Amino acid sequence: MPVATPFGERLRAATARRGPLCVGVDPHAALLREWGLGEDVAALERFCGTVTEALADRVAVVKPQSAFFERFGSRGVAVLERTVADFREAGALVLLDVKRGDIGSTMGAYAEAYLAPDAPLFCDAVTLSPYLGYEALRPALDLATASGSGVFVLARTSNPEGGEVQRARRSDGLGVAADVLARLARDNAATAVGSPFGSFGAVVGATLAGVPGGVGGDGADGALTHADLDIGGPLLLPGLGAQGARPEDLPALLGPALPAALPSVSRDVLRRGPDRGALRAATDRWSGELAAVIG
């Protein structure tokens, strides 16, 4: 059965209750070792159980990175299924970081894996890559609308390699990343009728404020303008904490789009474990700092 309330509305309600923070759940090998754990499925289960117990009832959104589970094979995916279910049962929204992007029936199958309500890995939202063509994502966009789920489409990422494609300009002069954002804005306008906030979001690196080819300014050198970010939906902002971005950077990054921000922190929270109190304290500190900036 479809989810009654669209993701965009559920996201707004969740961040109003719990604060504007998304915590990444990234059980990579170095972090497991830092926690004093091994590198096996038992360690993965212990890690996820600890993070769930510490944060599921206090954070608005969690973002498990699927690759760190998939590397353990089917048993790792089973842990991911349980982790997703446990977080959702506790009231947190789950944004599964899979960055899928394909064409035709394959894209449709990816959509069914994560956005069909009866799927074992059904999540509140997923990340998608548009660089096989934005319209190739249409099966996922349509199923998200039907199921009340959300998507976050890569637009302008902070990794240096991303600029090779994302800063490129089409024959009409429009930048590739700007085109992705414009298409998201049109889809939000078409699907979020009667709602002030759409369910189709964009991924924009939080480290890109004011850097050449980043975000802000007049759009020179392939940079995005603040107007480009007005998509009528959420903006997922990875890069805070360990990658160098701070809450006070966000107003310059987003301008008038600041209320749409969904900042994401991973290592700067997770490295506080396995102590549950320390995990909670780090989450509360980030939530408070972000709320003071975003409102």
Short mmCIF file of N, CA and C in Angstrom, two decimals, residues 7-24 58-64 92-97 124-127 150-153 197-207 229 231 233-240 245-247 250-251 253-254 257-266 286-287 290-291 293-295:
data_model
loop_
_atom_site.label_atom_id
_atom_site.label_comp_id
_atom_site.label_asym_id
_atom_site.label_seq_id
_atom_site.Cartn_x
_atom_site.Cartn_y
_atom_site.Cartn_z
N PHE A 7 6.91 11.97 1.14
CA PHE A 7 8.18 12.07 1.87
C PHE A 7 8.51 13.51 2.25
N GLY A 8 8.32 14.45 1.35
CA GLY A 8 8.67 15.83 1.65
C GLY A 8 7.97 16.34 2.88
N GLU A 9 6.71 16.01 3.03
CA GLU A 9 5.96 16.44 4.22
C GLU A 9 6.44 15.70 5.47
N ARG A 10 6.71 14.41 5.32
CA ARG A 10 7.21 13.64 6.48
C ARG A 10 8.58 14.14 6.92
N LEU A 11 9.41 14.54 5.94
CA LEU A 11 10.73 15.06 6.27
C LEU A 11 10.61 16.37 7.05
N ARG A 12 9.74 17.25 6.59
CA ARG A 12 9.55 18.52 7.30
C ARG A 12 9.07 18.27 8.74
N ALA A 13 8.16 17.34 8.91
CA ALA A 13 7.65 17.04 10.24
C ALA A 13 8.74 16.44 11.13
N ALA A 14 9.56 15.55 10.56
CA ALA A 14 10.60 14.89 11.34
C ALA A 14 11.68 15.88 11.78
N THR A 15 12.10 16.77 10.89
CA THR A 15 13.13 17.75 11.27
C THR A 15 12.58 18.78 12.24
N ALA A 16 11.30 19.08 12.16
CA ALA A 16 10.70 19.99 13.14
C ALA A 16 10.71 19.37 14.54
N ARG A 17 10.51 18.05 14.62
CA ARG A 17 10.50 17.37 15.92
C ARG A 17 11.90 17.12 16.45
N ARG A 18 12.81 16.68 15.56
CA ARG A 18 14.10 16.15 16.01
C ARG A 18 15.31 16.97 15.56
N GLY A 19 15.09 18.00 14.79
CA GLY A 19 16.20 18.83 14.34
C GLY A 19 16.65 18.48 12.94
N PRO A 20 17.35 19.41 12.28
CA PRO A 20 17.70 19.27 10.86
C PRO A 20 19.02 18.54 10.64
N LEU A 21 19.13 17.32 11.12
CA LEU A 21 20.37 16.56 11.00
C LEU A 21 20.11 15.19 10.41
N CYS A 22 20.95 14.81 9.46
CA CYS A 22 21.00 13.45 8.93
C CYS A 22 22.32 12.83 9.37
N VAL A 23 22.26 11.67 9.99
CA VAL A 23 23.47 10.98 10.42
C VAL A 23 23.76 9.82 9.48
N GLY A 24 24.93 9.82 8.89
CA GLY A 24 25.34 8.71 8.05
C GLY A 24 25.69 7.49 8.87
N ARG A 58 16.12 9.77 18.31
CA ARG A 58 16.44 11.18 18.49
C ARG A 58 16.88 11.89 17.22
N VAL A 59 17.20 11.17 16.15
CA VAL A 59 17.66 11.81 14.92
C VAL A 59 16.55 11.74 13.88
N ALA A 60 16.41 12.79 13.09
CA ALA A 60 15.33 12.84 12.10
C ALA A 60 15.56 11.88 10.95
N VAL A 61 16.79 11.82 10.44
CA VAL A 61 17.10 11.03 9.25
C VAL A 61 18.41 10.30 9.47
N VAL A 62 18.47 9.05 9.07
CA VAL A 62 19.73 8.31 9.02
C VAL A 62 19.99 7.91 7.58
N LYS A 63 21.28 7.80 7.24
CA LYS A 63 21.67 7.54 5.86
C LYS A 63 22.67 6.38 5.81
N PRO A 64 22.18 5.14 5.85
CA PRO A 64 23.12 4.01 5.69
C PRO A 64 23.72 3.99 4.29
N ALA A 92 12.63 7.21 12.93
CA ALA A 92 13.60 7.90 12.08
C ALA A 92 13.29 7.61 10.62
N LEU A 93 13.50 8.60 9.77
CA LEU A 93 13.40 8.37 8.33
C LEU A 93 14.71 7.79 7.84
N VAL A 94 14.63 6.83 6.93
CA VAL A 94 15.83 6.18 6.40
C VAL A 94 16.03 6.59 4.95
N LEU A 95 17.16 7.24 4.71
CA LEU A 95 17.61 7.60 3.37
C LEU A 95 18.74 6.65 3.02
N LEU A 96 18.48 5.70 2.14
CA LEU A 96 19.49 4.71 1.79
C LEU A 96 20.40 5.26 0.70
N ASP A 97 21.69 5.32 1.01
CA ASP A 97 22.67 5.88 0.08
C ASP A 97 23.15 4.78 -0.86
N ASP A 124 12.55 5.17 3.14
CA ASP A 124 11.82 6.43 2.95
C ASP A 124 12.34 7.19 1.73
N ALA A 125 13.63 7.04 1.42
CA ALA A 125 14.21 7.73 0.27
C ALA A 125 15.51 7.06 -0.11
N VAL A 126 15.99 7.34 -1.33
CA VAL A 126 17.27 6.83 -1.81
C VAL A 126 18.01 7.93 -2.54
N THR A 127 19.32 7.73 -2.69
CA THR A 127 20.11 8.61 -3.55
C THR A 127 20.21 7.99 -4.94
N GLY A 150 10.86 9.31 -1.29
CA GLY A 150 11.62 10.42 -1.82
C GLY A 150 12.86 9.95 -2.54
N VAL A 151 13.46 10.85 -3.30
CA VAL A 151 14.75 10.60 -3.94
C VAL A 151 15.63 11.83 -3.75
N PHE A 152 16.93 11.60 -3.70
CA PHE A 152 17.92 12.68 -3.69
C PHE A 152 18.86 12.43 -4.86
N VAL A 153 18.86 13.34 -5.80
CA VAL A 153 19.61 13.18 -7.05
C VAL A 153 20.92 13.96 -6.96
N PHE A 197 6.32 21.58 0.07
CA PHE A 197 7.67 21.02 0.01
C PHE A 197 7.62 19.71 -0.74
N GLY A 198 8.39 19.59 -1.82
CA GLY A 198 8.38 18.40 -2.63
C GLY A 198 9.22 17.28 -2.06
N SER A 199 9.12 16.11 -2.69
CA SER A 199 9.81 14.90 -2.22
C SER A 199 11.05 14.57 -3.03
N PHE A 200 11.36 15.39 -4.04
CA PHE A 200 12.54 15.17 -4.87
C PHE A 200 13.62 16.16 -4.44
N GLY A 201 14.71 15.62 -3.89
CA GLY A 201 15.79 16.44 -3.39
C GLY A 201 17.03 16.34 -4.24
N ALA A 202 18.01 17.18 -3.91
CA ALA A 202 19.29 17.20 -4.60
C ALA A 202 20.41 17.01 -3.59
N VAL A 203 21.53 16.48 -4.07
CA VAL A 203 22.74 16.33 -3.26
C VAL A 203 23.72 17.42 -3.69
N VAL A 204 24.12 18.24 -2.74
CA VAL A 204 25.05 19.34 -2.98
C VAL A 204 26.10 19.31 -1.87
N GLY A 205 27.37 19.32 -2.24
CA GLY A 205 28.43 19.23 -1.25
C GLY A 205 28.48 20.45 -0.34
N ALA A 206 28.54 20.22 0.96
CA ALA A 206 28.55 21.32 1.92
C ALA A 206 29.87 22.08 1.91
N THR A 207 30.89 21.55 1.27
CA THR A 207 32.21 22.20 1.24
C THR A 207 32.37 23.17 0.08
N LEU A 229 19.40 26.57 -6.63
CA LEU A 229 19.10 25.67 -5.52
C LEU A 229 17.64 25.72 -5.09
N ILE A 231 14.68 24.46 -5.58
CA ILE A 231 14.05 23.35 -6.29
C ILE A 231 12.71 22.95 -5.69
N GLY A 233 12.27 21.47 -2.90
CA GLY A 233 12.46 20.22 -2.18
C GLY A 233 13.74 20.28 -1.38
N PRO A 234 14.08 19.20 -0.67
CA PRO A 234 15.22 19.22 0.25
C PRO A 234 16.56 19.18 -0.45
N LEU A 235 17.57 19.69 0.25
CA LEU A 235 18.95 19.69 -0.23
C LEU A 235 19.81 18.91 0.76
N LEU A 236 20.25 17.72 0.36
CA LEU A 236 21.12 16.90 1.19
C LEU A 236 22.54 17.43 1.07
N LEU A 237 23.16 17.70 2.23
CA LEU A 237 24.45 18.38 2.26
C LEU A 237 25.49 17.52 2.97
N PRO A 238 26.12 16.58 2.28
CA PRO A 238 27.23 15.85 2.90
C PRO A 238 28.47 16.73 2.97
N GLY A 239 29.37 16.39 3.89
CA GLY A 239 30.63 17.10 3.94
C GLY A 239 30.87 17.87 5.23
N LEU A 240 29.93 17.84 6.18
CA LEU A 240 30.16 18.52 7.45
C LEU A 240 31.00 17.63 8.36
N ALA A 245 33.45 21.10 6.35
CA ALA A 245 32.39 22.11 6.39
C ALA A 245 31.83 22.25 7.80
N ARG A 246 31.38 23.45 8.12
CA ARG A 246 30.82 23.74 9.43
C ARG A 246 29.41 24.32 9.29
N PRO A 247 28.60 24.26 10.33
CA PRO A 247 27.25 24.83 10.23
C PRO A 247 27.24 26.28 9.78
N LEU A 250 26.80 27.25 6.01
CA LEU A 250 25.61 26.94 5.23
C LEU A 250 24.86 28.16 4.70
N PRO A 251 24.75 29.27 5.45
CA PRO A 251 24.05 30.42 4.86
C PRO A 251 24.70 30.91 3.57
N LEU A 253 26.47 29.11 1.55
CA LEU A 253 26.30 28.06 0.55
C LEU A 253 24.92 28.12 -0.09
N LEU A 254 23.88 28.29 0.71
CA LEU A 254 22.52 28.10 0.24
C LEU A 254 21.74 29.39 0.02
N ALA A 257 17.79 29.42 0.03
CA ALA A 257 17.39 28.01 0.11
C ALA A 257 17.77 27.36 1.43
N LEU A 258 18.31 28.12 2.37
CA LEU A 258 18.77 27.56 3.64
C LEU A 258 17.70 26.73 4.36
N PRO A 259 16.42 27.12 4.38
CA PRO A 259 15.43 26.30 5.09
C PRO A 259 15.26 24.89 4.52
N ALA A 260 15.74 24.66 3.29
CA ALA A 260 15.62 23.33 2.67
C ALA A 260 16.77 22.41 3.03
N ALA A 261 17.70 22.88 3.85
CA ALA A 261 18.92 22.13 4.13
C ALA A 261 18.67 20.88 4.95
N LEU A 262 19.32 19.80 4.54
CA LEU A 262 19.39 18.57 5.33
C LEU A 262 20.86 18.19 5.44
N PRO A 263 21.58 18.79 6.38
CA PRO A 263 23.02 18.52 6.51
C PRO A 263 23.27 17.11 7.01
N SER A 264 24.34 16.50 6.48
CA SER A 264 24.66 15.12 6.84
C SER A 264 26.03 15.05 7.49
N VAL A 265 26.09 14.35 8.62
CA VAL A 265 27.33 14.13 9.36
C VAL A 265 27.47 12.64 9.58
N SER A 266 28.66 12.12 9.38
CA SER A 266 28.88 10.69 9.59
C SER A 266 30.01 10.47 10.59
N TRP A 286 25.54 18.44 17.31
CA TRP A 286 25.37 18.81 15.90
C TRP A 286 23.96 19.32 15.64
N SER A 287 22.97 18.66 16.19
CA SER A 287 21.59 19.10 15.99
C SER A 287 21.38 20.52 16.49
N LEU A 290 23.21 23.09 14.22
CA LEU A 290 22.54 23.25 12.93
C LEU A 290 21.20 23.98 13.09
N ALA A 291 20.47 23.66 14.14
CA ALA A 291 19.21 24.34 14.37
C ALA A 291 19.40 25.82 14.58
N VAL A 293 21.52 27.66 13.15
CA VAL A 293 21.81 28.29 11.85
C VAL A 293 20.61 28.22 10.91
N ILE A 294 19.97 27.04 10.87
CA ILE A 294 18.91 26.83 9.89
C ILE A 294 17.56 27.31 10.42
N GLY A 295 17.35 27.15 11.71
CA GLY A 295 16.09 27.57 12.31
C GLY A 295 15.11 26.42 12.42
#
